[in-house]
Short mmCIF file of C-alpha atoms in Angstrom, two decimals:
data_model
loop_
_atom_site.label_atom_id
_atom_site.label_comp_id
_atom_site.label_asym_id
_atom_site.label_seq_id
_atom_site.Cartn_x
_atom_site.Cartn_y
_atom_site.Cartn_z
CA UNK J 1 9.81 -12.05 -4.67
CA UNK J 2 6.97 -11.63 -2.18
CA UNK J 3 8.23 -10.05 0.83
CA UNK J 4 5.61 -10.53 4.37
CA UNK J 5 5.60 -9.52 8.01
CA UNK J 6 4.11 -12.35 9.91
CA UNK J 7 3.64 -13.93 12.86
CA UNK J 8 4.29 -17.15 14.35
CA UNK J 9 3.26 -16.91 18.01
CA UNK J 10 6.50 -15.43 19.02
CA UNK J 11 6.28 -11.96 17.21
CA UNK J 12 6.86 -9.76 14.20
CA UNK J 13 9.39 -11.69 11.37
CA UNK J 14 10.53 -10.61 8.35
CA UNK J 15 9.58 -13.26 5.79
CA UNK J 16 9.73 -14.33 2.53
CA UNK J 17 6.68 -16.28 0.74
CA UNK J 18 7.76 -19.83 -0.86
CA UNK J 19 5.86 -22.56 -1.74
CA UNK J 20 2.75 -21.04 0.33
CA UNK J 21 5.11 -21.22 3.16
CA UNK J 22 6.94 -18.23 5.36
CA UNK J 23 10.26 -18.50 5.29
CA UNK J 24 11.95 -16.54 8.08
CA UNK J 25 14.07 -14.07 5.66
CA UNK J 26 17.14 -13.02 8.68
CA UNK J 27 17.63 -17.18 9.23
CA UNK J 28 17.86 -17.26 5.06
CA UNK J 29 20.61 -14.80 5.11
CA UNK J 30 22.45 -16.90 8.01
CA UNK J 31 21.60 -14.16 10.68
CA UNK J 32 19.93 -14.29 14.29
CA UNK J 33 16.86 -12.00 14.03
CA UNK J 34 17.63 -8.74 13.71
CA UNK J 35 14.16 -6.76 13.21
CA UNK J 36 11.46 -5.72 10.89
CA UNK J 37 10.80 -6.33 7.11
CA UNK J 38 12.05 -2.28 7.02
CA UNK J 39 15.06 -3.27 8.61
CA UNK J 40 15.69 -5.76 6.50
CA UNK J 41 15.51 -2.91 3.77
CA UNK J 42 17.09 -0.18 4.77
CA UNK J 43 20.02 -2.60 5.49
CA UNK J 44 20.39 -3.29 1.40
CA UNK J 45 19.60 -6.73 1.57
CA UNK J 46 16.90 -7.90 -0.75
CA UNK J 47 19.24 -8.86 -3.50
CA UNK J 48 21.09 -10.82 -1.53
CA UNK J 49 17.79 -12.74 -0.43
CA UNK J 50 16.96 -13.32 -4.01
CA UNK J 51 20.35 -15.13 -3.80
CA UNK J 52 19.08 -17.55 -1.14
CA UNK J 53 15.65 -18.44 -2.92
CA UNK J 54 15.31 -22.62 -2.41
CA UNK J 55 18.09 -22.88 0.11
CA UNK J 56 16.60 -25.26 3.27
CA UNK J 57 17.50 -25.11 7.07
CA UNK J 58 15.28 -21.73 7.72
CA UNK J 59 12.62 -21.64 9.97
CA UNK J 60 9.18 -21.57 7.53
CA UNK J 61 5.53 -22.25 8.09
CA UNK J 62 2.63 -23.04 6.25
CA UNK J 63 0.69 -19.64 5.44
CA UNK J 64 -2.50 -20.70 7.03
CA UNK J 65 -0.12 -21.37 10.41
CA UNK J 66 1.06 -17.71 10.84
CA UNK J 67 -0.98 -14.08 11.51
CA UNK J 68 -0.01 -11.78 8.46
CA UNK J 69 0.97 -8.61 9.53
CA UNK J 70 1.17 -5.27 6.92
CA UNK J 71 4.16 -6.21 5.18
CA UNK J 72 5.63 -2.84 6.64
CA UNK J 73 4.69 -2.69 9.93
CA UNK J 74 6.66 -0.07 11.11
CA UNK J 75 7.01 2.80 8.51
CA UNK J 76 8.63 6.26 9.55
CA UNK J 77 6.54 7.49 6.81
CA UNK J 78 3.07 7.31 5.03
CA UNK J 79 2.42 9.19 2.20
CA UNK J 80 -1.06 9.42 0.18
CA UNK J 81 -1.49 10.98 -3.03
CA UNK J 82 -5.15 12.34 -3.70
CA UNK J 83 -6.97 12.89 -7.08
CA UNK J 84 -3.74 10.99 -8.80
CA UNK J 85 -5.91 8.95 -11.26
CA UNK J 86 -7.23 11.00 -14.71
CA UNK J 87 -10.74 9.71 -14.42
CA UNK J 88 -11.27 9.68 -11.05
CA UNK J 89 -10.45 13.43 -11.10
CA UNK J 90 -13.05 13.90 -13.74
CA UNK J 91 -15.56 11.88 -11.42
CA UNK J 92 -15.37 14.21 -8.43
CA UNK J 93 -15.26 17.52 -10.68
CA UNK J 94 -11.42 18.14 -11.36
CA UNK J 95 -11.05 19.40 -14.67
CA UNK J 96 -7.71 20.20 -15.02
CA UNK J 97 -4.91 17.73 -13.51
CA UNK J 98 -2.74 19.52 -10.77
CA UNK J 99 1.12 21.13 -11.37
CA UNK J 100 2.14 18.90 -8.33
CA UNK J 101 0.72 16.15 -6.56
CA UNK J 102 -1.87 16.36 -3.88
CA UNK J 103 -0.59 14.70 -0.79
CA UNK J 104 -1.50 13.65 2.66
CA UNK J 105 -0.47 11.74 5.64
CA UNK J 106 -1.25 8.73 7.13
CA UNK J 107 -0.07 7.32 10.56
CA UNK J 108 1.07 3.56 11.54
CA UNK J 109 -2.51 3.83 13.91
CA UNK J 110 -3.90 3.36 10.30
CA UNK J 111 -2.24 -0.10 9.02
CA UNK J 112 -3.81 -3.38 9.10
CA UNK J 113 -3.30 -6.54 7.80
CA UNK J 114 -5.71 -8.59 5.16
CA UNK J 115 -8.45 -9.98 6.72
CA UNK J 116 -8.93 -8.08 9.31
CA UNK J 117 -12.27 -5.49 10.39
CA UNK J 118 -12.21 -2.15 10.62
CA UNK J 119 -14.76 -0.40 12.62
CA UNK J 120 -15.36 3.01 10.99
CA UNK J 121 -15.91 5.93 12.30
CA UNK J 122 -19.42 7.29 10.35
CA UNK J 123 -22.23 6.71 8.46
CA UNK J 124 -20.51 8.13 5.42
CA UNK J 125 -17.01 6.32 5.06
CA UNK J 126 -15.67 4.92 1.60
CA UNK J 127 -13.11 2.90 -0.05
CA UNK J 128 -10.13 3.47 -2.17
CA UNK J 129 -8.62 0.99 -3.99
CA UNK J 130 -4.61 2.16 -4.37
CA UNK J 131 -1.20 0.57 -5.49
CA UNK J 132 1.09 2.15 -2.79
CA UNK J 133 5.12 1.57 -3.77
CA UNK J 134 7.70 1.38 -0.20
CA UNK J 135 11.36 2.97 -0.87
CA UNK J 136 14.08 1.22 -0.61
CA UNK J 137 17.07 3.73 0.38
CA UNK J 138 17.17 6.83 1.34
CA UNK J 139 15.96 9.60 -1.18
CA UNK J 140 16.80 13.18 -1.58
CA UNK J 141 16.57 14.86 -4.92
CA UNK J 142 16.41 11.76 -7.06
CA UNK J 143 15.85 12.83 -10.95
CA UNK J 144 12.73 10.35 -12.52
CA UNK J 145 14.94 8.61 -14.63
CA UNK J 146 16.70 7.44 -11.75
CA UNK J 147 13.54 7.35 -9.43
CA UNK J 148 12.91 3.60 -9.90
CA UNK J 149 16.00 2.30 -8.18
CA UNK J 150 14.78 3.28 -5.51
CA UNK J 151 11.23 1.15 -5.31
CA UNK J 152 11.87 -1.58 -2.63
CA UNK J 153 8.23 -2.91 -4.29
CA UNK J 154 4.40 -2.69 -4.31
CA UNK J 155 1.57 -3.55 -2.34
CA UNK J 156 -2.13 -2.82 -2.13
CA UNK J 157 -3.63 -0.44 0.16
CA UNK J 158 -7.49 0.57 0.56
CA UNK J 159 -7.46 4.42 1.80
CA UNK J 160 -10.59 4.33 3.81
CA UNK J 161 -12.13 7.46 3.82
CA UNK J 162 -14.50 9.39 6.19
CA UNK J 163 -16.11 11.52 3.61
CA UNK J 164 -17.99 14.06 6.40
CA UNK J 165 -14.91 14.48 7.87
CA UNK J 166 -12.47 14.59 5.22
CA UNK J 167 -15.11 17.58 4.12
CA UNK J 168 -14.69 19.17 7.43
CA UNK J 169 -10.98 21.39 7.38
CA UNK J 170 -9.54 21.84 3.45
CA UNK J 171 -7.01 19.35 4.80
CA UNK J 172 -8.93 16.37 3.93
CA UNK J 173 -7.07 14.97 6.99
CA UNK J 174 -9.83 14.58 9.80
CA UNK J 175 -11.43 11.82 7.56
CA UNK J 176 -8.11 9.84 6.50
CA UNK J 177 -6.33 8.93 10.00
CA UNK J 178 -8.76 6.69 11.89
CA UNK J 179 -7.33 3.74 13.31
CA UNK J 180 -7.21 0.61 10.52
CA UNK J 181 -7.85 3.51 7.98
CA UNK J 182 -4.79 2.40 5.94
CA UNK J 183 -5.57 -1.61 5.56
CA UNK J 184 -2.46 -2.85 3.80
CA UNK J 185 -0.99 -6.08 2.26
CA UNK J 186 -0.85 -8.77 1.72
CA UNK J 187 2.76 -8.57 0.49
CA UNK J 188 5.46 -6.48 -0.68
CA UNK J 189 6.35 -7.86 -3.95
CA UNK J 190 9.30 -6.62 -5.62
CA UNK J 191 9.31 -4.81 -8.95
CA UNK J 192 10.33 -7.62 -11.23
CA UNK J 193 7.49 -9.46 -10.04
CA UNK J 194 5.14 -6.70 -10.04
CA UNK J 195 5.68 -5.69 -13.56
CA UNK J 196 5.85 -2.10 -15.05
CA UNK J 197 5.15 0.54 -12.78
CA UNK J 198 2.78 2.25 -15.04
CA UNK J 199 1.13 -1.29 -15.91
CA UNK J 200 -0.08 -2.46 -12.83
CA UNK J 201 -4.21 -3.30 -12.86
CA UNK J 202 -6.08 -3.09 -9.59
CA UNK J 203 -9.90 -4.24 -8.74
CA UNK J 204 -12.16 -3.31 -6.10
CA UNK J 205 -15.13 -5.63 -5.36
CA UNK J 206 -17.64 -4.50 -2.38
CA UNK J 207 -19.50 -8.00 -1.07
CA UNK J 208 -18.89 -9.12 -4.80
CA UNK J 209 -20.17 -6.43 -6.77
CA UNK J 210 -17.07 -4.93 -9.15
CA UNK J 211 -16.54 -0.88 -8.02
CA UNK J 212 -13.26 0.33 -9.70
CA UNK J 213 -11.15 -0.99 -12.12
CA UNK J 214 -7.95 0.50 -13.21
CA UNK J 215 -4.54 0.17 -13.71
CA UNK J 216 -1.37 2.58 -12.90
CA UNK J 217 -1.05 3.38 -16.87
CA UNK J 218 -4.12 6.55 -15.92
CA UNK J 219 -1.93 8.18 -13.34
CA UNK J 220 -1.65 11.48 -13.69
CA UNK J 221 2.23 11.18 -11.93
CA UNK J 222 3.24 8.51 -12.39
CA UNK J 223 5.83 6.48 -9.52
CA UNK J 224 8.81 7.79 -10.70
CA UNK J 225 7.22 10.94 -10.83
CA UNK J 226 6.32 10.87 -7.48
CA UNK J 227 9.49 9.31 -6.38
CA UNK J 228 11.47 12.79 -7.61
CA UNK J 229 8.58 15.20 -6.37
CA UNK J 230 8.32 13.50 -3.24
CA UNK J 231 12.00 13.69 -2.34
CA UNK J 232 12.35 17.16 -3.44
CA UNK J 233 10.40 17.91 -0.87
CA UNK J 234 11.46 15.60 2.22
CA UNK J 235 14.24 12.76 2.06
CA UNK J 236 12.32 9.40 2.07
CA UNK J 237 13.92 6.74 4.17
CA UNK J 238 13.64 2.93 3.73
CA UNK J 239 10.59 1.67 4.00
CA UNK J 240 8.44 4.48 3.82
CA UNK J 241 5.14 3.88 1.97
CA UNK J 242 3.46 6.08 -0.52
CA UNK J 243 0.07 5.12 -2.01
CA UNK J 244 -0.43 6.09 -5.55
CA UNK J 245 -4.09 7.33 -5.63
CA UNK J 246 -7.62 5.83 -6.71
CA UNK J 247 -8.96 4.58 -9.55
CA UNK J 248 -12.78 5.45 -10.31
CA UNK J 249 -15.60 4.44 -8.75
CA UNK J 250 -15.42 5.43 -5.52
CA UNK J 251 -18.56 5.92 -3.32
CA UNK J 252 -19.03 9.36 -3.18
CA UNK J 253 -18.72 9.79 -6.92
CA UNK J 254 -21.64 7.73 -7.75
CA UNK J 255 -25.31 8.48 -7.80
CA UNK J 256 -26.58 7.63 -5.01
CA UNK J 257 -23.56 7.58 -3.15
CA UNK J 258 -22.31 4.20 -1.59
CA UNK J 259 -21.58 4.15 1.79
CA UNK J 260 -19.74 1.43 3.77
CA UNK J 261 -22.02 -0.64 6.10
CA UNK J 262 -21.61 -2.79 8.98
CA UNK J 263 -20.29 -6.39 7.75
CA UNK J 264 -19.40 -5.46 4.10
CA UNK J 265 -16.26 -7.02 2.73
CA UNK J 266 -14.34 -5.07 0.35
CA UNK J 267 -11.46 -7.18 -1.67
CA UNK J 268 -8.90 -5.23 -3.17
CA UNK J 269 -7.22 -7.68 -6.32
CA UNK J 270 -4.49 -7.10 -8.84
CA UNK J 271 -3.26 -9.62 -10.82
CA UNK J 272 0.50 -9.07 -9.61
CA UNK J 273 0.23 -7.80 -6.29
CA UNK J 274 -2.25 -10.52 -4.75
CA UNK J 275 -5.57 -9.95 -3.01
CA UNK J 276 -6.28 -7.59 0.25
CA UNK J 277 -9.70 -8.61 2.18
CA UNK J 278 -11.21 -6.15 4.63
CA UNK J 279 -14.77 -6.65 6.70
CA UNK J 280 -16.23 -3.46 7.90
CA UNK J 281 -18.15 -3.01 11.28
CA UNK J 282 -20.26 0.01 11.62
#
């Protein structure tokens, strides 16, 4: 299933994508609206929304009648995982791969939806083409071969990057926070739709010119992985989102650099997860 956030003119819905259409997912299950696609989640009831696939009588509209929204608006939690991806390591000068992951925060300041323009914050700001998983229960202490139950689904998300300021602390976290830093979409599709966690490709064009091309296979943890590190460390709660890492090819790695530049448009693509537009003001 593809799982959205949209809106209609009278707010945030959950929503399921049929037929190019959003169908309002709480009216599917036979229930007055009762919150967020994270709601939705952490209440257990994506299976039983599979169930309702093709039923009639809930509210839908056409796709090109509704505002998408990131398909998790409202996270408690994002979670970014740096220098994840074997040749990007190599690119920027990492030899050897890490012990643990390399993590770092995001806030909900950061999400937008597809299509929309961010307006960066310096002359020397770059994109990051990810495949970010949300959870879908709570996680403490989950071993990998378990870790998987646990994927609500996957999305795309570009990590846009102030590279002067990321530079700035050893934090990296000056340059990752901006507001629309963390555009994010178009959908949540669940992992039967998405295909094998360490299969899924991912593009990044910038104004039509190819930039990175990868696919989850060259992680260097891979989701489940992550899943178990991750909630050794903190419980994970429904709907949290953690983005996987980049692919190679990003602008600083290249000679000369690429920066982004007032009205570039960067499209995101994977052939399971959809496409994610964003247009850059600068």
């Amino acid at each position: 299933m593809r799982l959205l956030t949209y809106d209609a003119g009278d707010g945030a819905r959950a929503g399921l994508l049929e037929d190019d259409r959003a169908v309002d997912a709480w009216a599917l299950l036979g229930e007055p609206h009762r919150g967020s696609l994270r709601e939705l989640i952490a209440a257990g009831r994506i299976d039983e929304l599979r169930g309702r696939l093709g039923d009639t009588g809930a509210p839908s509209h056409p796709l090109s009648a509704v505002r998408l929204l990131p398909p998790i608006p409202d996270p408690e939690k994002i979670v970014c995982i740096g220098l994840n991806y074997r040749k990007h390591a190599a690119e920027v000068g990492v030899a050897d791969p890490p012990e643990m992951p390399t993590f770092f925060a995001k806030f909900a300041n950061a999400l937008i939806p597809d299509g929309a323009t961010v307006e960066v914050p310096t002359g020397k700001t770059d994109y990051e083409a990810e495949v970010a998983f949300v959870v879908g229960k709570r996680t403490k202490d989950v071993d990998e071969a378990e870790a998987l139950e646990y994927v609500a689904g996957f999305t795309l998300l570009n990590d846009l990057s102030a590279r002067d300021l990321q530079g700035a602390t050893p934090q990296w976290m000056p340059g990752k926070v901006f507001d629309g830093s963390a555009p994010c979409g178009p959908y949540l599709v669940t992992p039967d739709e998405a295909g094998p966690a360490d299969a899924i490709g991912i593009r990044l064009t910038l104004n039509g010119e190819e930039m990175q091309n990868g696919a989850t296979d060259d992680l260097i943890f891979s989701v489940p992985q992550l899943v178990a590190q991750l909630s050794s460390l903190m419980t994970l709660e429904p709907g949290d989102i953690v983005s996987t890492g980049t692919p190679e090819g990003v602008g600083m790695g290249r000679e000369p650099r690429v920066w982004l530049a007032d009205d570039d448009e960067i499209a995101i693509e994977s052939p399971t997860l959809g496409r994610l537009t964003t247009r850059i003001s600068a």
